[in-house]
Amino acid sequence: MLAFEHAKKHKSEQVDCMQVRVLGCSGGICRGVATTSFLVDTDILIDAGTGVCDLTLEEMRSIRHIFVTHSHLDHIAAIPLLADTLFDSLVGRPVIVHAQQLTLDVLHQHIFNGHVWPDFTVLPHKTSAVLKMKAMHTGATVEIDGRMIEMITVNHAVPGVGYRIESNGRSFAFSGDTTSNENLWAALNKHDNLDLLFIESAFANKDLELAGAAYHYCPQLLARDLCKLKHRPKVCISHLKPGEEDAIMSECREALPGWELTQLKSGDVFKF
Ligand SMILES: [Zn+2]
Ligand SMILES: [Zn+2]
């Protein structure tokens, strides 16, 4: 039996269970709609899209780690601004950005390059910089205060990963951006449980070809892959194209009968 408490805008509490708060989960932006970022407990971000703007300054100061799925702007947009905003409080106490080396290289070359934004990995000094980049290998697991965070390769237009996060025997996974692949499902099947899955379906079925070309799922492609999963988690659909949410969700429900499906929304909080 699932033991989620699913509620809107719960205030973050010190709890011994894991909490995941959805700051943003859309494929685009407009009022009340923001791009991917999930806050695990109070200190870990999975991706740092525009959803980070939902945090207060105080909440932002609690962030110690950011796990990045890939280099696309909708997943990293808030990292440079967060470093600048929190600069004083991060000197000598950096936020650690975890990602594949290829992703970190892109951040260095194209964002923190002195042209688009200052290189906060050497500011104010190399030894007291406010951002620290830490390369992670796919398949590896990092432990942060009892939370085990595993990086899993997926299939996107740029090197991309998802993450599986486990704490006290409860687990959730996030696909990142991906289209059809084998590795995500095989990696999740290696474990005994999966309680909650955030999976993308960026496009509706009418855009099947575009979904393949852009390395995203549509409901039809997702349904074909989800049957590879041996677990029966609660499934939350993310990264929906703004304006097409209803079409995508009704196609998902039609293609995936018997699955507990919901549309992931900013403000959702899961405790388990
Ligand atoms: Zn992407
Ligand atoms: Zn994306």
XYZ file of C-alpha atoms and ligand atoms in Angstrom:
274
model
C 0.000 0.000 0.000
C 1.276 3.443 -0.826
C 1.744 5.754 2.076
C 1.970 9.062 0.314
C 0.566 12.160 1.673
C -0.163 14.283 -1.342
C -1.130 17.827 -0.589
C -0.804 21.344 -1.861
C 1.720 23.795 -0.484
C 2.581 22.023 2.731
C 5.049 24.027 4.715
C 8.333 22.219 4.912
C 8.838 20.505 8.272
C 11.621 18.607 9.936
C 10.436 15.087 9.379
C 12.075 11.685 9.413
C 10.384 10.763 6.141
C 11.496 12.078 2.789
C 9.636 14.976 1.254
C 9.587 15.990 -2.398
C 8.171 19.382 -3.309
C 7.471 20.226 -6.934
C 8.706 23.746 -7.669
C 8.228 23.457 -11.426
C 7.512 20.612 -13.863
C 6.323 22.171 -17.109
C 7.796 22.184 -20.582
C 7.449 25.958 -20.661
C 6.699 29.112 -18.711
C 3.798 31.461 -18.151
C 2.075 32.803 -15.028
C 1.928 30.024 -12.432
C 3.810 27.640 -14.716
C 7.518 26.980 -14.352
C 10.169 24.571 -15.615
C 11.608 21.552 -13.859
C 12.863 21.693 -10.318
C 12.099 19.433 -7.350
C 13.112 20.151 -3.763
C 13.995 17.024 -1.776
C 13.572 17.760 1.938
C 15.015 21.244 2.349
C 18.549 20.892 1.007
C 18.611 19.043 -2.319
C 17.373 20.258 -5.690
C 16.809 17.875 -8.573
C 17.263 20.230 -11.532
C 17.089 23.970 -11.163
C 14.674 25.318 -13.755
C 12.542 28.413 -13.317
C 10.535 26.672 -10.576
C 13.298 27.691 -8.141
C 11.754 31.194 -8.184
C 8.982 29.752 -5.986
C 11.407 29.523 -3.041
C 11.854 32.254 -0.468
C 15.341 33.599 0.095
C 15.453 31.668 3.367
C 14.435 28.417 1.647
C 17.043 28.995 -1.052
C 19.732 29.398 1.602
C 19.039 25.822 2.780
C 20.002 24.331 -0.583
C 23.333 22.487 -0.385
C 23.183 20.220 -3.453
C 21.812 20.427 -6.994
C 21.586 17.230 -9.065
C 21.285 18.147 -12.737
C 19.730 15.809 -15.323
C 21.120 17.545 -18.419
C 22.294 20.861 -19.781
C 19.094 22.170 -21.385
C 18.147 25.633 -20.208
C 14.752 24.671 -18.766
C 16.604 22.480 -16.226
C 19.511 24.774 -15.304
C 18.162 28.326 -15.708
C 18.184 29.107 -11.990
C 21.709 27.889 -11.174
C 23.569 31.049 -12.272
C 20.988 33.330 -10.669
C 20.932 31.316 -7.447
C 24.737 31.588 -7.153
C 24.561 35.346 -7.562
C 21.561 35.796 -5.240
C 23.096 33.749 -2.412
C 26.683 34.847 -3.019
C 27.497 36.222 0.452
C 26.099 33.233 2.313
C 27.921 30.743 0.054
C 31.474 32.066 0.326
C 33.524 29.113 1.562
C 30.337 27.042 1.840
C 29.555 26.200 -1.771
C 26.426 24.712 -3.248
C 27.549 21.476 -4.900
C 26.343 20.881 -8.457
C 26.318 17.155 -9.294
C 26.099 16.094 -12.935
C 27.822 14.082 -15.619
C 31.203 15.558 -16.612
C 29.798 16.320 -20.095
C 27.019 18.388 -18.552
C 29.407 20.233 -16.242
C 31.622 21.020 -19.241
C 28.660 22.622 -21.010
C 27.826 24.712 -17.933
C 31.430 25.906 -17.775
C 31.793 26.650 -21.479
C 28.411 28.186 -22.192
C 27.072 29.679 -18.940
C 29.879 30.311 -16.434
C 32.245 31.609 -19.113
C 32.609 35.243 -18.141
C 30.380 36.335 -21.031
C 26.951 34.925 -20.249
C 27.672 34.896 -16.504
C 30.673 35.137 -14.168
C 32.479 31.901 -13.297
C 31.133 31.317 -9.809
C 33.279 28.177 -9.489
C 36.286 30.459 -8.883
C 34.585 33.432 -7.201
C 35.336 35.134 -4.925
C 38.485 32.922 -4.881
C 39.290 29.422 -6.099
C 39.519 28.190 -2.510
C 36.275 29.781 -1.304
C 34.122 29.610 -4.436
C 30.342 29.713 -4.078
C 29.676 26.875 -6.566
C 31.445 23.533 -6.687
C 30.997 21.235 -9.690
C 31.217 17.555 -8.870
C 31.240 15.014 -11.705
C 29.177 11.889 -11.222
C 29.254 8.696 -13.292
C 26.011 7.211 -14.514
C 25.146 4.174 -12.441
C 26.857 5.706 -9.404
C 25.061 6.463 -6.149
C 25.792 9.429 -3.883
C 24.660 9.399 -0.255
C 23.589 12.631 1.383
C 22.557 12.220 5.017
C 20.899 8.852 4.453
C 19.357 9.684 1.108
C 20.783 7.525 -1.666
C 20.780 9.271 -5.036
C 21.491 7.109 -8.084
C 22.198 8.530 -11.519
C 20.625 6.621 -14.435
C 21.360 7.179 -18.139
C 18.337 8.010 -20.303
C 17.942 8.903 -23.993
C 17.752 12.618 -24.768
C 19.028 15.057 -27.404
C 22.042 15.856 -25.187
C 23.625 13.499 -22.636
C 20.848 13.078 -20.085
C 20.174 11.192 -16.888
C 17.379 10.511 -14.470
C 17.708 9.918 -10.737
C 16.379 7.354 -8.284
C 16.274 8.567 -4.687
C 15.826 6.252 -1.746
C 15.510 6.963 1.956
C 14.428 4.598 4.722
C 13.406 1.970 2.172
C 11.049 4.292 0.275
C 11.981 5.459 -3.171
C 11.081 7.741 -6.004
C 12.545 8.208 -9.448
C 12.563 11.034 -11.945
C 13.162 10.294 -15.626
C 14.619 13.660 -16.589
C 13.963 14.380 -20.262
C 13.948 11.218 -22.352
C 12.358 9.306 -25.158
C 12.123 5.529 -25.501
C 15.018 3.714 -23.877
C 15.902 0.475 -22.127
C 18.313 1.644 -19.467
C 15.947 3.593 -17.216
C 13.628 0.623 -16.839
C 16.426 -1.892 -16.364
C 18.031 0.297 -13.689
C 14.738 0.715 -11.813
C 14.008 -3.013 -12.073
C 17.293 -3.823 -10.297
C 15.761 -2.540 -7.064
C 13.094 -4.214 -4.947
C 10.749 -1.258 -4.891
C 9.687 1.981 -6.496
C 6.944 3.948 -4.775
C 6.683 7.028 -6.957
C 7.724 7.838 -10.524
C 7.918 11.259 -12.135
C 8.067 10.612 -15.865
C 7.936 13.030 -18.725
C 5.479 13.130 -21.589
C 6.310 16.396 -23.270
C 4.122 15.941 -26.333
C 0.689 14.648 -27.313
C 0.353 11.695 -29.716
C -0.262 13.999 -32.678
C 3.389 15.044 -32.259
C 4.725 11.478 -32.190
C 7.348 12.223 -34.843
C 8.413 15.433 -33.147
C 8.668 13.608 -29.813
C 11.088 11.132 -31.353
C 13.122 13.863 -33.077
C 13.316 15.940 -29.892
C 14.009 12.848 -27.731
C 10.889 13.213 -25.588
C 7.995 10.882 -24.807
C 4.423 11.181 -25.993
C 1.729 8.983 -24.358
C 1.997 6.276 -27.022
C 5.786 5.945 -26.653
C 5.534 6.114 -22.869
C 2.927 3.352 -22.686
C 5.187 1.084 -24.744
C 8.047 1.646 -22.283
C 6.181 1.685 -18.980
C 5.209 -1.962 -19.435
C 8.933 -2.789 -19.057
C 8.775 -1.683 -15.408
C 8.267 -4.512 -12.926
C 7.063 -2.148 -10.188
C 3.651 -0.461 -9.958
C 4.443 2.990 -8.572
C 2.156 5.975 -8.499
C 3.011 7.708 -11.809
C 3.089 11.478 -12.203
C 3.424 12.953 -15.687
C 5.726 15.961 -16.027
C 7.144 18.320 -18.664
C 3.798 18.712 -20.462
C 3.719 21.315 -23.214
C 1.762 24.351 -21.953
C -1.737 24.375 -23.447
C -1.681 20.645 -24.269
C -1.902 19.299 -20.721
C -5.481 17.996 -21.002
C -4.852 16.228 -24.319
C -1.629 14.627 -23.059
C -3.222 13.468 -19.790
C -6.297 11.993 -21.432
C -4.082 10.142 -23.952
C -1.922 8.855 -21.089
C -5.013 7.571 -19.243
C -6.264 5.865 -22.373
C -2.885 4.274 -23.143
C -2.175 3.205 -19.562
C -5.316 1.660 -18.088
C -4.875 0.319 -14.566
C -2.026 2.688 -13.681
C -2.416 5.299 -10.954
C -1.716 8.399 -13.046
C -1.712 12.084 -12.245
C -0.471 15.241 -13.833
C 2.410 16.605 -11.807
C 1.829 20.232 -10.796
C 3.873 23.006 -9.192
C 3.122 23.056 -5.478
C 2.573 19.303 -5.182
C 4.241 17.827 -2.110
C 4.870 14.119 -1.569
C 5.913 12.669 1.777
C 7.001 9.118 2.188
Zn 15.860 18.564 -22.435
Zn 13.269 19.851 -20.464
